[in-house]
Amino acid sequence: MIELNIETISIILACGSIIVGVASVVDKNRREIKTREANLFMQSRPNATKEGLKSLQEVMIRQDWTTWDEYKEKYSSKVNPEAAAEVVYITGVFQTWGVLVREKLIDPKLIYRTFPRAPIRYWERLKPYVMGVRELYGNPHEFDAFEWLDNKMKEMLKEEGKGELIKTFKERREI
């Protein structure tokens, strides 16, 4: 039989305390990281103000264009600076989210759980604009994180067995 003396028991208790302490610090650090990710995400999203929501709806529903040429004709910064600013703003928001997720600064689940289809819908809507900008500036990587985020959200929907929720912009617009 193993004989336990006070010294052995003290060593075992000290080791146990160290393990509990380390686990507590690791858990606290993990929660702090998640909190920072959530704060970063909240700071990068469009303001949930009446004006911010109006901009989102303006681009998605009211602006009537489906090609780069139509966009330039009706909503470019020379023709309609306010409408152009809304497109640039919204494209920038999704580009920022894509960069933050791709660089592992925020968990993709934050976006997926909050707005699972928004990156998909807005990518489909703004893809002609993005492709036009890429061609205009000769940069095939312009807004690449936005496109990457679209693919990531589609992948996550399919993983959850919700692939049927991925509909084209045209299908949704007719609803």
Short mmCIF file of C-alpha atoms in Angstrom, two decimals:
data_model
loop_
_atom_site.label_atom_id
_atom_site.label_comp_id
_atom_site.label_asym_id
_atom_site.label_seq_id
_atom_site.Cartn_x
_atom_site.Cartn_y
_atom_site.Cartn_z
CA MET A 1 0.00 0.00 0.00
CA ILE A 2 1.20 3.52 -0.81
CA GLU A 3 1.91 5.54 2.23
CA LEU A 4 0.98 9.18 1.94
CA ASN A 5 2.71 11.55 4.22
CA ILE A 6 1.98 15.22 4.73
CA GLU A 7 4.76 16.28 2.35
CA THR A 8 3.40 14.12 -0.51
CA ILE A 9 -0.16 15.34 0.07
CA SER A 10 1.05 18.95 0.06
CA ILE A 11 2.85 18.43 -3.25
CA ILE A 12 -0.23 16.81 -4.81
CA LEU A 13 -2.46 19.67 -3.61
CA ALA A 14 0.01 22.27 -4.87
CA CYS A 15 0.12 20.62 -8.32
CA GLY A 16 -3.67 20.44 -8.39
CA SER A 17 -3.91 24.12 -7.49
CA ILE A 18 -1.48 25.05 -10.25
CA ILE A 19 -3.49 23.05 -12.81
CA VAL A 20 -6.75 24.71 -11.71
CA GLY A 21 -5.08 28.14 -11.84
CA VAL A 22 -3.69 27.60 -15.33
CA ALA A 23 -7.05 26.30 -16.59
CA SER A 24 -8.76 29.36 -15.11
CA VAL A 25 -6.33 31.75 -16.82
CA VAL A 26 -6.71 29.95 -20.15
CA ASP A 27 -10.51 30.11 -19.87
CA LYS A 28 -10.40 33.80 -18.95
CA ASN A 29 -8.11 34.57 -21.91
CA ARG A 30 -10.40 32.65 -24.26
CA ARG A 31 -13.42 34.67 -23.06
CA GLU A 32 -11.49 37.95 -23.41
CA ILE A 33 -10.55 37.06 -26.99
CA LYS A 34 -14.19 36.28 -27.83
CA THR A 35 -15.25 39.60 -26.28
CA ARG A 36 -12.65 41.48 -28.36
CA GLU A 37 -13.83 39.67 -31.49
CA ALA A 38 -17.43 40.65 -30.75
CA ASN A 39 -16.44 44.28 -30.12
CA LEU A 40 -14.43 44.41 -33.35
CA PHE A 41 -17.36 42.94 -35.28
CA MET A 42 -19.84 45.38 -33.76
CA GLN A 43 -17.57 48.34 -34.57
CA SER A 44 -17.20 47.22 -38.18
CA ARG A 45 -20.87 46.66 -38.98
CA PRO A 46 -23.16 49.30 -40.45
CA ASN A 47 -24.88 51.42 -37.89
CA ALA A 48 -28.32 50.04 -37.14
CA THR A 49 -29.75 53.50 -37.52
CA LYS A 50 -32.62 54.43 -39.75
CA GLU A 51 -30.13 55.98 -42.20
CA GLY A 52 -27.80 52.96 -42.15
CA LEU A 53 -30.66 50.55 -42.79
CA LYS A 54 -32.01 52.86 -45.47
CA SER A 55 -28.64 52.69 -47.27
CA LEU A 56 -28.73 48.90 -47.20
CA GLN A 57 -32.27 48.83 -48.58
CA GLU A 58 -31.50 51.53 -51.14
CA VAL A 59 -28.73 49.48 -52.70
CA MET A 60 -30.56 46.17 -52.47
CA ILE A 61 -34.02 47.18 -53.63
CA ARG A 62 -34.35 50.71 -54.97
CA GLN A 63 -31.25 51.05 -57.10
CA ASP A 64 -32.21 49.64 -60.47
CA TRP A 65 -29.15 48.23 -62.19
CA THR A 66 -27.88 44.77 -63.02
CA THR A 67 -24.72 45.47 -65.02
CA TRP A 68 -21.62 47.60 -64.57
CA ASP A 69 -22.65 49.77 -67.52
CA GLU A 70 -26.11 50.40 -66.02
CA TYR A 71 -24.51 51.24 -62.69
CA LYS A 72 -22.15 53.77 -64.30
CA GLU A 73 -25.00 55.31 -66.28
CA LYS A 74 -27.40 55.72 -63.34
CA TYR A 75 -25.44 55.65 -60.09
CA SER A 76 -21.77 56.46 -60.64
CA SER A 77 -20.23 59.19 -58.51
CA LYS A 78 -20.43 61.62 -61.43
CA VAL A 79 -24.15 61.01 -61.98
CA ASN A 80 -25.43 60.28 -58.47
CA PRO A 81 -22.80 60.81 -55.75
CA GLU A 82 -25.14 59.86 -52.89
CA ALA A 83 -26.10 56.52 -54.46
CA ALA A 84 -22.47 55.80 -55.37
CA ALA A 85 -21.41 56.50 -51.78
CA GLU A 86 -23.95 53.94 -50.52
CA VAL A 87 -22.56 51.27 -52.84
CA VAL A 88 -18.97 52.03 -51.85
CA TYR A 89 -19.90 52.05 -48.15
CA ILE A 90 -21.73 48.72 -48.23
CA THR A 91 -19.07 47.06 -50.38
CA GLY A 92 -16.48 48.30 -47.90
CA VAL A 93 -18.36 46.86 -44.92
CA PHE A 94 -18.43 43.38 -46.45
CA GLN A 95 -14.80 43.68 -47.59
CA THR A 96 -13.86 44.58 -44.00
CA TRP A 97 -15.77 41.62 -42.57
CA GLY A 98 -14.09 39.32 -45.08
CA VAL A 99 -10.64 40.58 -44.12
CA LEU A 100 -11.39 40.24 -40.39
CA VAL A 101 -12.62 36.66 -40.81
CA ARG A 102 -9.93 35.59 -43.29
CA GLU A 103 -7.19 36.98 -41.04
CA LYS A 104 -8.79 35.17 -38.07
CA LEU A 105 -9.43 38.39 -36.16
CA ILE A 106 -13.08 37.46 -35.74
CA ASP A 107 -14.81 34.10 -35.80
CA PRO A 108 -16.90 33.56 -38.96
CA LYS A 109 -19.69 32.31 -36.69
CA LEU A 110 -20.23 35.89 -35.48
CA ILE A 111 -21.27 36.93 -38.97
CA TYR A 112 -22.97 33.64 -39.76
CA ARG A 113 -25.13 33.71 -36.63
CA THR A 114 -25.97 37.40 -37.07
CA PHE A 115 -26.38 37.78 -40.85
CA PRO A 116 -26.00 34.33 -42.47
CA ARG A 117 -27.29 35.29 -45.91
CA ALA A 118 -26.46 39.01 -46.03
CA PRO A 119 -22.94 38.57 -47.46
CA ILE A 120 -24.38 36.22 -50.09
CA ARG A 121 -27.23 38.54 -51.07
CA TYR A 122 -25.05 41.64 -51.21
CA TRP A 123 -22.27 39.85 -53.10
CA GLU A 124 -24.76 38.76 -55.76
CA ARG A 125 -26.19 42.27 -55.91
CA LEU A 126 -22.84 44.06 -56.00
CA LYS A 127 -20.85 41.55 -58.06
CA PRO A 128 -21.34 43.51 -61.33
CA TYR A 129 -20.03 46.62 -59.56
CA VAL A 130 -17.04 44.74 -58.10
CA MET A 131 -16.19 43.14 -61.44
CA GLY A 132 -16.40 46.55 -63.10
CA VAL A 133 -14.11 48.10 -60.49
CA ARG A 134 -11.65 45.23 -60.91
CA GLU A 135 -11.58 45.81 -64.66
CA LEU A 136 -11.43 49.60 -64.32
CA TYR A 137 -8.40 49.50 -62.02
CA GLY A 138 -6.82 46.38 -63.53
CA ASN A 139 -6.82 44.71 -60.13
CA PRO A 140 -8.39 41.24 -60.02
CA HIS A 141 -8.05 41.25 -56.22
CA GLU A 142 -10.22 44.33 -55.60
CA PHE A 143 -12.82 43.38 -52.94
CA ASP A 144 -11.50 39.81 -52.87
CA ALA A 145 -12.28 39.42 -49.16
CA PHE A 146 -15.93 40.26 -49.87
CA GLU A 147 -16.05 37.48 -52.47
CA TRP A 148 -14.23 35.14 -50.06
CA LEU A 149 -16.80 35.93 -47.33
CA ASP A 150 -19.63 35.11 -49.74
CA ASN A 151 -18.09 31.68 -50.36
CA LYS A 152 -17.47 31.13 -46.64
CA MET A 153 -21.11 31.87 -45.74
CA LYS A 154 -22.34 29.54 -48.52
CA GLU A 155 -20.03 26.83 -47.20
CA MET A 156 -21.36 27.30 -43.65
CA LEU A 157 -25.00 27.18 -44.83
CA LYS A 158 -24.30 23.94 -46.71
CA GLU A 159 -22.51 22.43 -43.69
CA GLU A 160 -25.63 23.05 -41.61
CA GLY A 161 -27.82 21.49 -44.29
CA LYS A 162 -29.33 24.85 -45.25
CA GLY A 163 -27.99 25.06 -48.78
CA GLU A 164 -31.51 25.59 -50.10
CA LEU A 165 -31.45 29.04 -48.49
CA ILE A 166 -28.90 30.16 -51.08
CA LYS A 167 -31.10 31.73 -53.72
CA THR A 168 -30.17 34.08 -56.47
CA PHE A 169 -30.82 37.79 -56.10
CA LYS A 170 -33.32 37.66 -58.95
CA GLU A 171 -35.34 34.90 -57.25
CA ARG A 172 -35.52 36.87 -54.01
CA ARG A 173 -36.35 40.13 -55.74
CA GLU A 174 -39.44 38.56 -57.29
CA ILE A 175 -40.81 37.54 -53.88
#
